[in-house]
PDB file of C-alpha atoms in Angstrom:
ATOM      1  CA  UNK A 168       0.000   0.000   0.000  1.00  0.00           C
ATOM      2  CA  UNK A 169       1.317   3.459  -0.904  1.00  0.00           C
ATOM      3  CA  UNK A 170       2.119   6.230   1.528  1.00  0.00           C
ATOM      4  CA  UNK A 171      -0.499   8.799   2.514  1.00  0.00           C
ATOM      5  CA  UNK A 172       0.864  12.284   3.105  1.00  0.00           C
ATOM      6  CA  UNK A 173       0.135  13.762   6.548  1.00  0.00           C
ATOM      7  CA  UNK A 174      -2.529  16.437   6.860  1.00  0.00           C
ATOM      8  CA  UNK A 175      -0.871  19.800   7.351  1.00  0.00           C
ATOM      9  CA  UNK A 176      -3.818  21.438   9.111  1.00  0.00           C
ATOM     10  CA  UNK A 177      -5.828  20.474  12.137  1.00  0.00           C
ATOM     11  CA  UNK A 178      -7.431  17.166  11.317  1.00  0.00           C
ATOM     12  CA  UNK A 179     -11.181  16.677  11.475  1.00  0.00           C
ATOM     13  CA  UNK A 180     -13.298  13.651  10.663  1.00  0.00           C
ATOM     14  CA  UNK A 181     -14.673  15.488   7.611  1.00  0.00           C
ATOM     15  CA  UNK A 182     -11.209  16.168   6.183  1.00  0.00           C
ATOM     16  CA  UNK A 183     -10.076  12.629   6.907  1.00  0.00           C
ATOM     17  CA  UNK A 184     -13.217  11.179   5.307  1.00  0.00           C
ATOM     18  CA  UNK A 185     -12.644  13.327   2.213  1.00  0.00           C
ATOM     19  CA  UNK A 186      -9.051  12.183   1.901  1.00  0.00           C
ATOM     20  CA  UNK A 187      -9.944   8.519   2.335  1.00  0.00           C
ATOM     21  CA  UNK A 188     -12.901   8.848  -0.043  1.00  0.00           C
ATOM     22  CA  UNK A 189     -10.547  10.147  -2.753  1.00  0.00           C
ATOM     23  CA  UNK A 190      -8.167   7.234  -2.164  1.00  0.00           C
ATOM     24  CA  UNK A 191     -11.022   4.733  -2.460  1.00  0.00           C
ATOM     25  CA  UNK A 192     -12.255   6.362  -5.668  1.00  0.00           C
ATOM     26  CA  UNK A 193      -8.844   6.394  -7.374  1.00  0.00           C
ATOM     27  CA  UNK A 194      -8.217   2.760  -6.482  1.00  0.00           C
ATOM     28  CA  UNK A 195      -5.513   3.378  -3.870  1.00  0.00           C
ATOM     29  CA  UNK A 196      -7.637   1.262  -1.536  1.00  0.00           C
ATOM     30  CA  UNK A 197      -8.892  -1.664  -3.606  1.00  0.00           C
ATOM     31  CA  UNK A 198     -12.339  -3.262  -3.257  1.00  0.00           C
ATOM     32  CA  UNK A 199     -12.274  -5.738  -0.378  1.00  0.00           C
ATOM     33  CA  UNK A 200      -9.103  -4.266   1.123  1.00  0.00           C
ATOM     34  CA  UNK A 201      -8.997  -3.779   4.865  1.00  0.00           C
ATOM     35  CA  UNK A 202      -8.360  -0.274   6.192  1.00  0.00           C
ATOM     36  CA  UNK A 203      -5.514  -0.627   8.662  1.00  0.00           C
ATOM     37  CA  UNK A 204      -6.350   1.956  11.346  1.00  0.00           C
ATOM     38  CA  UNK A 205      -2.889   1.908  12.889  1.00  0.00           C
ATOM     39  CA  UNK A 206      -1.127   2.442   9.566  1.00  0.00           C
ATOM     40  CA  UNK A 207      -3.541   5.106   8.294  1.00  0.00           C
ATOM     41  CA  UNK A 208      -3.530   7.082  11.549  1.00  0.00           C
ATOM     42  CA  UNK A 209       0.271   7.015  11.485  1.00  0.00           C
ATOM     43  CA  UNK A 210       0.476   8.150   7.851  1.00  0.00           C
ATOM     44  CA  UNK A 211      -2.015  10.957   8.432  1.00  0.00           C
ATOM     45  CA  UNK A 212      -0.423  11.864  11.769  1.00  0.00           C
ATOM     46  CA  UNK A 213      -3.666  11.916  13.731  1.00  0.00           C
ATOM     47  CA  UNK A 214      -5.316  10.136  16.626  1.00  0.00           C
ATOM     48  CA  UNK A 215      -7.695   7.215  16.284  1.00  0.00           C
ATOM     49  CA  UNK A 216     -10.753   9.283  17.278  1.00  0.00           C
ATOM     50  CA  UNK A 217     -11.115  11.427  14.115  1.00  0.00           C
ATOM     51  CA  UNK A 218     -10.118   8.450  11.965  1.00  0.00           C
ATOM     52  CA  UNK A 219     -12.836   6.241  13.437  1.00  0.00           C
ATOM     53  CA  UNK A 220     -15.400   9.014  12.961  1.00  0.00           C
ATOM     54  CA  UNK A 221     -14.310   9.293   9.322  1.00  0.00           C
ATOM     55  CA  UNK A 222     -14.553   5.525   8.838  1.00  0.00           C
ATOM     56  CA  UNK A 223     -18.038   5.556  10.334  1.00  0.00           C
ATOM     57  CA  UNK A 224     -19.042   8.343   7.960  1.00  0.00           C
ATOM     58  CA  UNK A 225     -17.783   6.384   4.951  1.00  0.00           C
ATOM     59  CA  UNK A 226     -19.539   3.263   6.218  1.00  0.00           C
ATOM     60  CA  UNK A 227     -22.800   5.219   6.333  1.00  0.00           C
ATOM     61  CA  UNK A 228     -22.161   6.289   2.725  1.00  0.00           C
ATOM     62  CA  UNK A 229     -21.793   2.640   1.763  1.00  0.00           C
ATOM     63  CA  UNK A 230     -18.132   2.897   0.748  1.00  0.00           C
ATOM     64  CA  UNK A 231     -16.857   0.840   3.678  1.00  0.00           C
ATOM     65  CA  UNK A 232     -18.162  -2.265   5.384  1.00  0.00           C
ATOM     66  CA  UNK A 233     -17.615  -2.960   9.094  1.00  0.00           C
ATOM     67  CA  UNK A 234     -17.112  -6.673   9.670  1.00  0.00           C
ATOM     68  CA  UNK A 235     -17.427  -7.644  13.367  1.00  0.00           C
ATOM     69  CA  UNK A 236     -14.174  -8.870  14.933  1.00  0.00           C
ATOM     70  CA  UNK A 237     -12.369  -8.338  11.627  1.00  0.00           C
ATOM     71  CA  UNK A 238     -12.266  -4.608  10.915  1.00  0.00           C
ATOM     72  CA  UNK A 239     -13.323  -2.138   8.241  1.00  0.00           C
ATOM     73  CA  UNK A 240     -13.089  -3.034   4.544  1.00  0.00           C
ATOM     74  CA  UNK A 241     -13.649  -1.244   1.243  1.00  0.00           C
ATOM     75  CA  UNK A 242     -16.971  -2.287  -0.262  1.00  0.00           C
ATOM     76  CA  UNK A 243     -16.864  -4.862  -3.061  1.00  0.00           C
ATOM     77  CA  UNK A 244     -19.330  -4.083  -5.835  1.00  0.00           C
ATOM     78  CA  UNK A 245     -20.655  -6.860  -8.036  1.00  0.00           C
ATOM     79  CA  UNK A 246     -21.847  -6.514 -11.623  1.00  0.00           C
ATOM     80  CA  UNK A 247     -25.393  -6.578 -10.238  1.00  0.00           C
ATOM     81  CA  UNK A 248     -24.539  -3.711  -7.869  1.00  0.00           C
ATOM     82  CA  UNK A 249     -23.253  -1.676 -10.822  1.00  0.00           C
ATOM     83  CA  UNK A 250     -26.471  -2.262 -12.754  1.00  0.00           C
ATOM     84  CA  UNK A 251     -28.517  -1.163  -9.728  1.00  0.00           C
ATOM     85  CA  UNK A 252     -26.421   1.989  -9.290  1.00  0.00           C
ATOM     86  CA  UNK A 253     -26.795   3.054 -12.909  1.00  0.00           C
ATOM     87  CA  UNK A 254     -30.501   2.243 -12.977  1.00  0.00           C
ATOM     88  CA  UNK A 255     -31.146   4.359  -9.883  1.00  0.00           C
ATOM     89  CA  UNK A 256     -28.960   7.142 -11.274  1.00  0.00           C
ATOM     90  CA  UNK A 257     -31.127   7.217 -14.373  1.00  0.00           C
ATOM     91  CA  UNK A 258     -34.320   7.489 -12.305  1.00  0.00           C
ATOM     92  CA  UNK A 259     -32.944  10.302 -10.145  1.00  0.00           C
ATOM     93  CA  UNK A 260     -31.500  12.227 -13.085  1.00  0.00           C
ATOM     94  CA  UNK A 261     -34.778  11.970 -14.967  1.00  0.00           C
ATOM     95  CA  UNK A 262     -36.551  13.368 -11.909  1.00  0.00           C
ATOM     96  CA  UNK A 263     -34.107  16.275 -11.809  1.00  0.00           C
ATOM     97  CA  UNK A 264     -34.446  16.886 -15.550  1.00  0.00           C
ATOM     98  CA  UNK A 265     -38.230  16.981 -15.281  1.00  0.00           C
ATOM     99  CA  UNK A 266     -38.044  19.609 -12.536  1.00  0.00           C
ATOM    100  CA  UNK A 267     -35.670  21.716 -14.635  1.00  0.00           C
ATOM    101  CA  UNK A 268     -37.633  21.408 -17.884  1.00  0.00           C
ATOM    102  CA  UNK A 269     -40.746  22.639 -16.089  1.00  0.00           C
ATOM    103  CA  UNK A 270     -38.969  25.944 -15.426  1.00  0.00           C
ATOM    104  CA  UNK A 271     -39.080  29.047 -17.582  1.00  0.00           C
ATOM    105  CA  UNK A 272     -37.027  29.060 -20.807  1.00  0.00           C
ATOM    106  CA  UNK A 273     -34.444  31.439 -19.337  1.00  0.00           C
ATOM    107  CA  UNK A 274     -33.788  29.158 -16.379  1.00  0.00           C
ATOM    108  CA  UNK A 275     -33.466  26.122 -18.628  1.00  0.00           C
ATOM    109  CA  UNK A 276     -30.913  27.956 -20.769  1.00  0.00           C
ATOM    110  CA  UNK A 277     -28.944  29.001 -17.664  1.00  0.00           C
ATOM    111  CA  UNK A 278     -28.682  25.384 -16.515  1.00  0.00           C
ATOM    112  CA  UNK A 279     -27.807  24.305 -20.052  1.00  0.00           C
ATOM    113  CA  UNK A 280     -24.919  26.795 -20.218  1.00  0.00           C
ATOM    114  CA  UNK A 281     -23.604  25.526 -16.888  1.00  0.00           C
ATOM    115  CA  UNK A 282     -23.723  21.937 -18.112  1.00  0.00           C
ATOM    116  CA  UNK A 283     -22.087  22.875 -21.416  1.00  0.00           C
ATOM    117  CA  UNK A 284     -19.072  24.296 -19.562  1.00  0.00           C
ATOM    118  CA  UNK A 285     -18.523  20.971 -17.818  1.00  0.00           C
ATOM    119  CA  UNK A 286     -19.211  19.012 -21.022  1.00  0.00           C
ATOM    120  CA  UNK A 287     -16.605  21.084 -22.873  1.00  0.00           C
ATOM    121  CA  UNK A 288     -13.970  20.387 -20.194  1.00  0.00           C
ATOM    122  CA  UNK A 289     -14.922  16.720 -20.357  1.00  0.00           C
ATOM    123  CA  UNK A 290     -14.435  16.678 -24.120  1.00  0.00           C
ATOM    124  CA  UNK A 291     -11.020  18.320 -23.750  1.00  0.00           C
ATOM    125  CA  UNK A 292     -10.011  15.732 -21.138  1.00  0.00           C
ATOM    126  CA  UNK A 293     -11.090  12.926 -23.463  1.00  0.00           C
ATOM    127  CA  UNK A 294      -9.117  14.445 -26.353  1.00  0.00           C
ATOM    128  CA  UNK A 295      -6.074  14.436 -24.051  1.00  0.00           C
ATOM    129  CA  UNK A 296      -6.865  10.830 -23.033  1.00  0.00           C
ATOM    130  CA  UNK A 297      -7.069  11.912 -19.400  1.00  0.00           C
ATOM    131  CA  UNK A 298      -9.568   9.212 -18.507  1.00  0.00           C
ATOM    132  CA  UNK A 299      -9.411   9.774 -14.750  1.00  0.00           C
ATOM    133  CA  UNK A 300     -10.269  13.407 -15.427  1.00  0.00           C
ATOM    134  CA  UNK A 301     -13.051  12.281 -17.756  1.00  0.00           C
ATOM    135  CA  UNK A 302     -14.516  10.101 -15.000  1.00  0.00           C
ATOM    136  CA  UNK A 303     -14.565  12.935 -12.485  1.00  0.00           C
ATOM    137  CA  UNK A 304     -15.978  15.451 -14.970  1.00  0.00           C
ATOM    138  CA  UNK A 305     -18.579  12.895 -16.033  1.00  0.00           C
ATOM    139  CA  UNK A 306     -19.897  12.718 -12.476  1.00  0.00           C
ATOM    140  CA  UNK A 307     -19.540  16.497 -12.069  1.00  0.00           C
ATOM    141  CA  UNK A 308     -21.817  16.941 -15.081  1.00  0.00           C
ATOM    142  CA  UNK A 309     -24.516  14.620 -13.763  1.00  0.00           C
ATOM    143  CA  UNK A 310     -24.256  15.895 -10.194  1.00  0.00           C
ATOM    144  CA  UNK A 311     -24.654  19.446 -11.511  1.00  0.00           C
ATOM    145  CA  UNK A 312     -27.791  18.358 -13.349  1.00  0.00           C
ATOM    146  CA  UNK A 313     -29.274  16.944 -10.150  1.00  0.00           C
ATOM    147  CA  UNK A 314     -28.113  19.905  -8.052  1.00  0.00           C
ATOM    148  CA  UNK A 315     -29.787  22.387 -10.406  1.00  0.00           C
ATOM    149  CA  UNK A 316     -33.148  20.747  -9.705  1.00  0.00           C
ATOM    150  CA  UNK A 317     -33.065  22.539  -6.344  1.00  0.00           C
ATOM    151  CA  UNK A 318     -34.217  19.402  -4.507  1.00  0.00           C
ATOM    152  CA  UNK A 319     -31.745  18.930  -1.623  1.00  0.00           C
ATOM    153  CA  UNK A 320     -32.928  15.420  -0.759  1.00  0.00           C
ATOM    154  CA  UNK A 321     -32.613  14.312  -4.349  1.00  0.00           C
ATOM    155  CA  UNK A 322     -29.066  15.667  -4.407  1.00  0.00           C
ATOM    156  CA  UNK A 323     -28.159  14.026  -1.089  1.00  0.00           C
ATOM    157  CA  UNK A 324     -29.310  10.641  -2.367  1.00  0.00           C
ATOM    158  CA  UNK A 325     -27.529  11.140  -5.673  1.00  0.00           C
ATOM    159  CA  UNK A 326     -24.204  12.165  -4.105  1.00  0.00           C
ATOM    160  CA  UNK A 327     -23.641   8.717  -2.619  1.00  0.00           C
ATOM    161  CA  UNK A 328     -24.502   7.110  -5.963  1.00  0.00           C
ATOM    162  CA  UNK A 329     -22.047   9.427  -7.697  1.00  0.00           C
ATOM    163  CA  UNK A 330     -19.235   8.278  -5.418  1.00  0.00           C
ATOM    164  CA  UNK A 331     -20.162   4.641  -5.980  1.00  0.00           C
ATOM    165  CA  UNK A 332     -20.186   5.324  -9.729  1.00  0.00           C
ATOM    166  CA  UNK A 333     -16.591   6.554  -9.588  1.00  0.00           C
ATOM    167  CA  UNK A 334     -15.634   3.307  -7.870  1.00  0.00           C
ATOM    168  CA  UNK A 335     -17.455   1.458 -10.651  1.00  0.00           C
ATOM    169  CA  UNK A 336     -15.504   3.390 -13.273  1.00  0.00           C
ATOM    170  CA  UNK A 337     -12.232   2.501 -11.569  1.00  0.00           C
ATOM    171  CA  UNK A 338     -12.955  -1.207 -11.238  1.00  0.00           C
ATOM    172  CA  UNK A 339     -15.494  -2.171 -13.927  1.00  0.00           C
ATOM    173  CA  UNK A 340     -14.566  -1.783 -17.581  1.00  0.00           C
ATOM    174  CA  UNK A 341     -18.221  -1.618 -18.692  1.00  0.00           C
ATOM    175  CA  UNK A 342     -18.823   1.387 -16.413  1.00  0.00           C
ATOM    176  CA  UNK A 343     -15.761   3.313 -17.630  1.00  0.00           C
ATOM    177  CA  UNK A 344     -16.408   6.345 -19.872  1.00  0.00           C
ATOM    178  CA  UNK A 345     -15.554   5.885 -23.539  1.00  0.00           C
ATOM    179  CA  UNK A 346     -14.940   8.381 -26.316  1.00  0.00           C
ATOM    180  CA  UNK A 347     -18.401   7.693 -27.731  1.00  0.00           C
ATOM    181  CA  UNK A 348     -20.104   8.321 -24.382  1.00  0.00           C
ATOM    182  CA  UNK A 349     -18.436  11.731 -24.063  1.00  0.00           C
ATOM    183  CA  UNK A 350     -20.583  13.250 -26.819  1.00  0.00           C
ATOM    184  CA  UNK A 351     -23.768  12.363 -24.916  1.00  0.00           C
ATOM    185  CA  UNK A 352     -23.004  15.134 -22.428  1.00  0.00           C
ATOM    186  CA  UNK A 353     -23.012  17.828 -25.103  1.00  0.00           C
ATOM    187  CA  UNK A 354     -26.304  16.507 -26.462  1.00  0.00           C
ATOM    188  CA  UNK A 355     -27.871  16.311 -22.988  1.00  0.00           C
ATOM    189  CA  UNK A 356     -26.771  19.859 -22.180  1.00  0.00           C
ATOM    190  CA  UNK A 357     -28.446  21.138 -25.332  1.00  0.00           C
ATOM    191  CA  UNK A 358     -31.614  19.135 -24.661  1.00  0.00           C
ATOM    192  CA  UNK A 359     -31.922  20.640 -21.191  1.00  0.00           C
ATOM    193  CA  UNK A 360     -32.308  24.030 -22.880  1.00  0.00           C
ATOM    194  CA  UNK A 361     -34.827  23.181 -25.589  1.00  0.00           C
ATOM    195  CA  UNK A 362     -35.556  19.455 -25.668  1.00  0.00           C
ATOM    196  CA  UNK A 363     -38.652  17.547 -24.593  1.00  0.00           C
ATOM    197  CA  UNK A 364     -38.693  15.039 -21.751  1.00  0.00           C
ATOM    198  CA  UNK A 365     -39.084  12.081 -24.136  1.00  0.00           C
ATOM    199  CA  UNK A 366     -35.930  13.243 -25.955  1.00  0.00           C
ATOM    200  CA  UNK A 367     -34.037  13.701 -22.684  1.00  0.00           C
ATOM    201  CA  UNK A 368     -35.252  10.343 -21.402  1.00  0.00           C
ATOM    202  CA  UNK A 369     -34.069   8.544 -24.543  1.00  0.00           C
ATOM    203  CA  UNK A 370     -30.650  10.229 -24.539  1.00  0.00           C
ATOM    204  CA  UNK A 371     -30.088   9.693 -20.824  1.00  0.00           C
ATOM    205  CA  UNK A 372     -31.132   6.043 -21.051  1.00  0.00           C
ATOM    206  CA  UNK A 373     -28.713   5.427 -23.907  1.00  0.00           C
ATOM    207  CA  UNK A 374     -25.931   7.185 -22.025  1.00  0.00           C
ATOM    208  CA  UNK A 375     -26.379   5.304 -18.741  1.00  0.00           C
ATOM    209  CA  UNK A 376     -27.131   1.873 -20.184  1.00  0.00           C
ATOM    210  CA  UNK A 377     -24.232  -0.508 -19.602  1.00  0.00           C
TER     211      UNK A 377
END
């Protein structure tokens, strides 16, 4: 296991959880791997208290699994889990899109412009073959779509799915963004401005189907 750099500011469970979450997403901690509390607390130069709070937070998010008398492990996602994640993402994103498309034309165009900015960065990352960057921008695009619905509970539910999706992209080839999938974001951004829900539904389904 690689070395984690110590936190340079006062450690909190939120900061620790964020750092560990990033390491899970980028594959530093592999699915099924045990989180060694002694080693991690030493590498981060912090006490066990904040670390355990962070591990509990990530367990509540579904990224870690606490196995009695064994310790805390990174969740292992099956192909069925991946299908469930993407199916639920589609349902939540369609709900967000319906809220947005019921707004005035000016508001729809504002959201569309915001999505286009992310989609353009995503396209540039794909052209540079920065696939890790593509993965993160992919989820930024979809999270922005859900966030712009203005429904905080919808966003809270989606955020956990987004993190799980990044794990999927790291560990499941079928879930990894491809060059062809990149163009869907530009189309979706345009449809948010002027498209109908049936058009958005068809495009989103094609994009999220594994």
